[in-house]
Every structure is written in structure tokens, then in C-alpha cells.
Coordinates of C-alpha atoms in Angstrom, one line a residue:
M23 CA 0.0 0.0 0.0
P24 CA 1.4 3.4 -0.9
D25 CA 2.6 6.3 1.1
I26 CA 0.9 9.4 -0.3
T27 CA 0.2 13.0 0.6
V28 CA -3.2 14.5 1.4
P29 CA -4.0 18.2 0.7
A30 CA -4.6 19.9 4.0
G31 CA -5.0 23.6 3.5
A32 CA -1.6 25.4 3.1
Q33 CA 0.3 22.1 3.4
D34 CA 0.2 18.5 2.3
L35 CA 0.2 15.9 5.0
P36 CA 2.0 12.6 4.6
A37 CA -0.4 9.7 4.8
Y38 CA -0.8 6.0 4.4
L39 CA -3.4 4.8 1.9
A40 CA -4.9 1.3 2.1
V41 CA -6.9 0.2 -1.0
P42 CA -9.2 -2.8 -1.1
E43 CA -8.6 -5.5 -3.7
G44 CA -10.8 -5.4 -6.9
E45 CA -12.6 -2.5 -8.4
G46 CA -14.2 0.3 -6.6
P47 CA -15.8 2.6 -5.9
W48 CA -15.7 1.8 -2.2
P49 CA -16.9 3.6 1.0
A50 CA -14.0 5.2 2.8
V51 CA -12.7 5.7 6.4
V52 CA -10.3 8.3 7.9
V53 CA -8.1 6.6 10.5
V54 CA -7.1 8.8 13.5
F55 CA -4.2 7.4 15.3
E56 CA -3.4 6.9 19.0
A57 CA -1.2 9.5 20.8
F58 CA 1.9 7.8 19.5
G59 CA 1.3 8.7 15.9
V60 CA 1.6 6.7 12.7
N61 CA 3.3 3.4 13.3
E62 CA 3.1 -0.2 12.1
D63 CA 0.1 -0.9 14.4
M64 CA -1.9 2.0 13.0
R65 CA -1.0 1.0 9.5
A66 CA -2.2 -2.5 10.3
Q67 CA -5.6 -1.1 11.2
A68 CA -5.9 0.8 7.9
D69 CA -5.0 -2.5 6.2
R70 CA -7.7 -4.3 8.2
L71 CA -10.3 -1.8 6.9
A72 CA -9.1 -2.2 3.3
G73 CA -9.4 -6.0 3.8
R74 CA -13.1 -5.5 4.6
G75 CA -13.8 -3.3 1.5
Y76 CA -13.1 0.2 2.8
L77 CA -10.7 2.7 1.3
A78 CA -8.7 3.8 4.3
V79 CA -6.4 6.8 4.8
L80 CA -4.2 7.2 7.8
P81 CA -2.9 10.8 7.8
D82 CA 0.2 11.8 9.7
F83 CA -1.3 14.6 11.7
Y84 CA 2.1 15.1 13.3
N85 CA 3.6 15.7 9.9
G86 CA 6.7 13.7 10.5
A87 CA 7.6 15.2 13.9
P88 CA 8.2 12.9 17.0
W89 CA 5.0 12.2 19.0
L90 CA 6.6 13.5 22.2
R91 CA 6.9 16.9 20.5
C92 CA 3.3 16.9 19.3
V93 CA 1.1 15.0 21.7
R94 CA 0.5 17.9 24.2
S95 CA -0.7 20.2 21.5
A96 CA -2.9 17.5 20.1
M97 CA -4.5 16.8 23.4
R98 CA -5.2 20.5 24.0
Q99 CA -6.9 20.6 20.6
M100 CA -8.9 17.5 21.3
F101 CA -10.4 19.0 24.4
A102 CA -10.8 22.5 22.9
R103 CA -12.7 20.9 20.0
R104 CA -10.8 23.1 17.5
G105 CA -7.4 23.4 16.0
P106 CA -5.3 22.2 13.0
M107 CA -5.9 18.5 13.7
Y108 CA -9.6 18.9 13.3
D109 CA -9.0 20.9 10.1
H110 CA -6.8 18.1 8.8
I111 CA -9.4 15.4 9.7
E112 CA -12.0 17.3 7.6
A113 CA -9.5 17.8 4.8
A114 CA -8.9 14.0 4.7
R115 CA -12.6 13.4 4.7
A116 CA -13.2 15.8 1.8
W117 CA -10.2 14.3 -0.1
L118 CA -11.5 10.8 0.2
A119 CA -15.1 11.7 -0.7
A120 CA -13.9 13.4 -3.9
R121 CA -11.9 10.5 -5.2
D122 CA -13.2 8.6 -8.2
D123 CA -12.7 5.3 -6.3
C124 CA -14.9 6.4 -3.4
T125 CA -18.6 6.2 -3.2
G126 CA -18.7 9.6 -1.4
R127 CA -19.7 8.0 1.9
V128 CA -16.9 8.4 4.5
G129 CA -16.6 7.2 8.1
V130 CA -14.0 8.0 10.8
I131 CA -12.3 5.7 13.2
G132 CA -10.1 6.7 16.1
F133 CA -8.2 4.9 18.8
C134 CA -7.3 6.3 22.3
M135 CA -6.6 10.0 21.7
G136 CA -7.8 9.5 18.1
G137 CA -11.1 8.2 19.5
G138 CA -11.7 11.6 21.2
F139 CA -11.1 13.4 17.9
A140 CA -13.3 10.9 16.1
L141 CA -16.2 11.5 18.5
V142 CA -16.1 15.3 18.1
A143 CA -15.6 15.0 14.3
A144 CA -18.8 12.9 14.2
A145 CA -20.7 16.0 15.1
E146 CA -18.7 18.6 13.4
Y147 CA -18.2 17.2 9.9
D148 CA -20.1 15.3 7.2
F149 CA -19.2 11.8 8.2
Q150 CA -21.7 9.0 7.8
A151 CA -20.5 6.9 10.7
A152 CA -17.9 7.0 13.5
S153 CA -16.0 4.4 15.4
V154 CA -14.8 5.6 18.8
N155 CA -12.4 3.2 20.6
Y156 CA -11.6 4.1 24.2
G157 CA -11.8 7.7 23.3
M158 CA -12.0 10.5 25.9
L159 CA -15.3 12.3 26.0
P160 CA -15.7 16.0 25.2
R161 CA -16.8 18.3 27.8
A162 CA -20.5 19.5 27.9
L163 CA -22.2 16.3 26.9
P164 CA -24.6 16.0 25.3
E165 CA -24.4 19.4 23.6
A166 CA -21.0 18.7 22.1
L167 CA -22.5 15.8 20.2
E168 CA -25.6 17.5 18.7
G169 CA -25.9 16.5 15.1
A170 CA -23.6 13.6 15.3
C171 CA -23.6 10.8 12.8
P172 CA -24.2 7.2 14.0
V173 CA -21.6 6.1 16.5
V174 CA -20.2 2.7 17.4
A175 CA -18.0 2.8 20.5
S176 CA -15.9 0.3 22.5
Y177 CA -14.4 0.7 26.0
G178 CA -12.6 -1.5 28.5
G179 CA -14.0 -2.0 31.9
R180 CA -10.5 -2.3 33.5
D181 CA -9.4 1.1 32.1
R182 CA -9.5 3.3 35.1
S183 CA -8.7 6.4 33.1
L184 CA -12.2 6.1 31.4
R185 CA -14.4 5.0 34.2
R186 CA -18.1 5.2 33.2
A187 CA -17.2 6.8 29.9
A188 CA -19.3 4.1 28.0
A189 CA -22.3 4.7 30.1
K190 CA -22.1 8.5 29.8
L191 CA -21.7 8.3 26.0
D192 CA -24.6 5.9 25.7
R193 CA -26.8 8.2 27.7
A194 CA -25.8 11.3 25.7
L195 CA -26.4 9.6 22.3
T196 CA -29.7 8.2 23.5
E197 CA -30.8 11.6 24.6
L198 CA -29.9 13.0 21.2
D199 CA -31.5 10.1 19.4
V200 CA -28.3 9.3 17.5
P201 CA -28.1 5.7 16.3
H202 CA -25.4 4.1 18.3
D203 CA -23.8 0.9 19.6
V204 CA -21.8 1.6 22.7
R205 CA -20.3 -1.3 24.7
E206 CA -17.9 -1.8 27.6
Y207 CA -16.0 -5.0 27.8
P208 CA -15.6 -5.8 31.5
D209 CA -12.3 -7.7 31.3
A210 CA -10.6 -5.4 28.8
G211 CA -8.3 -2.5 29.3
H212 CA -7.1 0.4 27.1
S213 CA -6.0 -0.4 23.5
F214 CA -7.4 -3.9 23.6
L215 CA -8.5 -3.6 19.9
T216 CA -5.0 -3.4 18.5
G217 CA -1.5 -4.7 19.1
S218 CA -0.1 -1.3 20.2
R219 CA 2.6 -1.1 22.8
T220 CA 3.2 1.8 25.1
P221 CA 6.7 3.4 24.9
A222 CA 8.9 2.7 27.9
P223 CA 8.5 6.0 29.7
M224 CA 4.8 5.4 30.1
S225 CA 4.5 1.6 30.1
L226 CA 4.2 1.0 33.8
L227 CA 1.6 3.8 34.3
S228 CA -0.4 2.6 31.4
K229 CA -0.5 -1.0 32.7
V230 CA -1.5 0.0 36.2
V231 CA -4.0 2.8 35.5
M232 CA -5.2 1.8 32.0
A233 CA -4.7 -2.0 32.0
H234 CA -3.1 -1.4 28.6
G235 CA -3.6 -4.3 26.2
Q236 CA -5.6 -6.5 28.6
G237 CA -8.6 -8.4 27.3
R238 CA -7.5 -8.6 23.7
D239 CA -9.6 -11.8 23.3
A240 CA -12.6 -9.3 23.2
A241 CA -11.2 -7.7 20.1
P242 CA -12.6 -10.0 17.4
E243 CA -16.2 -9.4 18.7
A244 CA -15.6 -5.6 18.9
W245 CA -14.2 -5.5 15.4
E246 CA -17.2 -7.4 14.1
R247 CA -19.5 -4.9 15.7
I248 CA -17.5 -2.1 14.1
F249 CA -17.7 -3.6 10.6
A250 CA -21.4 -4.5 11.0
F251 CA -22.1 -0.9 11.9
F252 CA -20.0 0.5 9.1
D253 CA -21.6 -1.9 6.6
T254 CA -25.0 -0.6 7.7
H255 CA -24.2 3.1 7.6
L256 CA -21.5 3.4 5.0
T257 CA -22.6 1.0 2.3
K258 CA -26.0 2.7 1.8
T259 CA -26.7 4.1 -1.7

């Protein structure tokens, strides 16, 4: 799969594009990475989406800079619900939707920090579905999610950094009458959907507080929920 660039306002962002086999057009998905940026694990998730018939782009929102230099600014933008990363997510959505090999229906999927961005983007931009995976919730629920597209979300019950997040999100989406599928897996921790590893400086903290990587046996079911949800909301004509 090729490394490409995605037009994003005044600059082009490097990105990884995963294309399904066969002939399109296909529905598409913008992949928003974990705090650690573009890595082999995030590329594998883009490939996973392509393997199920989705054109997937993984933009490098850090634009080649080390994650340690960028993550603090990214987190501030996530909670502020504005900033260049949101602009770049929208640019990636528009770029995918305009491609000849895309049906024009685009979803967004985010992991960890990316899940927080994906949840806000679900309400801010013209996505047709959003997958939020152990993503932090925006402040001022449910107002922040007014107008959101359908949302499928997965959380781990052992992740103490996101206690009751699944229940709060479920209530907010129910109140707003947004189609959704929100589930907490009791024996799972943070990042249970992927094979990600926490860099050494944070590994002990993430294991103790977030139960990082625990309960990965729940991942196959969670992924099937995501794909069933995307198949329902992104493959419509």
C-alpha cells in the first residue's frame, strides 16, 4: 500500500493509503491514530479496513515530527474541539469523498486520543459513521454531540482512566436520538482492539492505570461490531 500526501490547506500531509482489492468505488474511512502517531500498528488497522472493503487513509497529523513533541498540543486541541488536527481530519474526509474510487460515503475511526477526535468529528463534519475506541469524552455532553452521525464505541472496563465513559456516552447519544452501539468489555483495558505497545517511559503507568492491552480476546467481537455498523451506515446508496 502506498505512502501518499493528502492536501490539508496550506500544506500537504504525509499519509498511508490502504486500498481494497478489486474494483471500486468503495466507501472510505479516515483513521485517526493513537497518541503515539503513525506506526506499524496503526497502518495494520488501515489494512484491516481495506481488507473488509473500505478505502482507508491514515494521515500523519504530526507531519513527521516525533510524537513527544506533538502530543501535548494534540490533546489540547482535542479538548478544545478546535485546531489544526480537526481541520486536517476534515481535509482528509473531503479528499476521500472526492476520489473517483470512493462512493462519497466516509466514516471516521479513532483509537485512544484519536477516539476523542473521532467523537467530536462525528458531530462537526459530514461523516456518515464514526467508530470511537476508548476515546475520551468531550466536555459539555450531550451538547457537544448534537448533530452527530451514527456512532459505534468500545471501551474496556478495566481502564480506570475512562471509568463510566461508555455509560455517559450511551446516555448522551440516547438523549440526542443518535443511532449508536456503545459497549464496555468488563475484562478489557485500554488499547485492547489493536497490538499497540506503550513506549517505555509510560509503560508502567499505562499498565497500572489503564490496563493497557488486557482483554484482547474481546477484540474479534468488537471489530465485528464495528464492521457491521460500518456496513449498515457506509454502504448505503
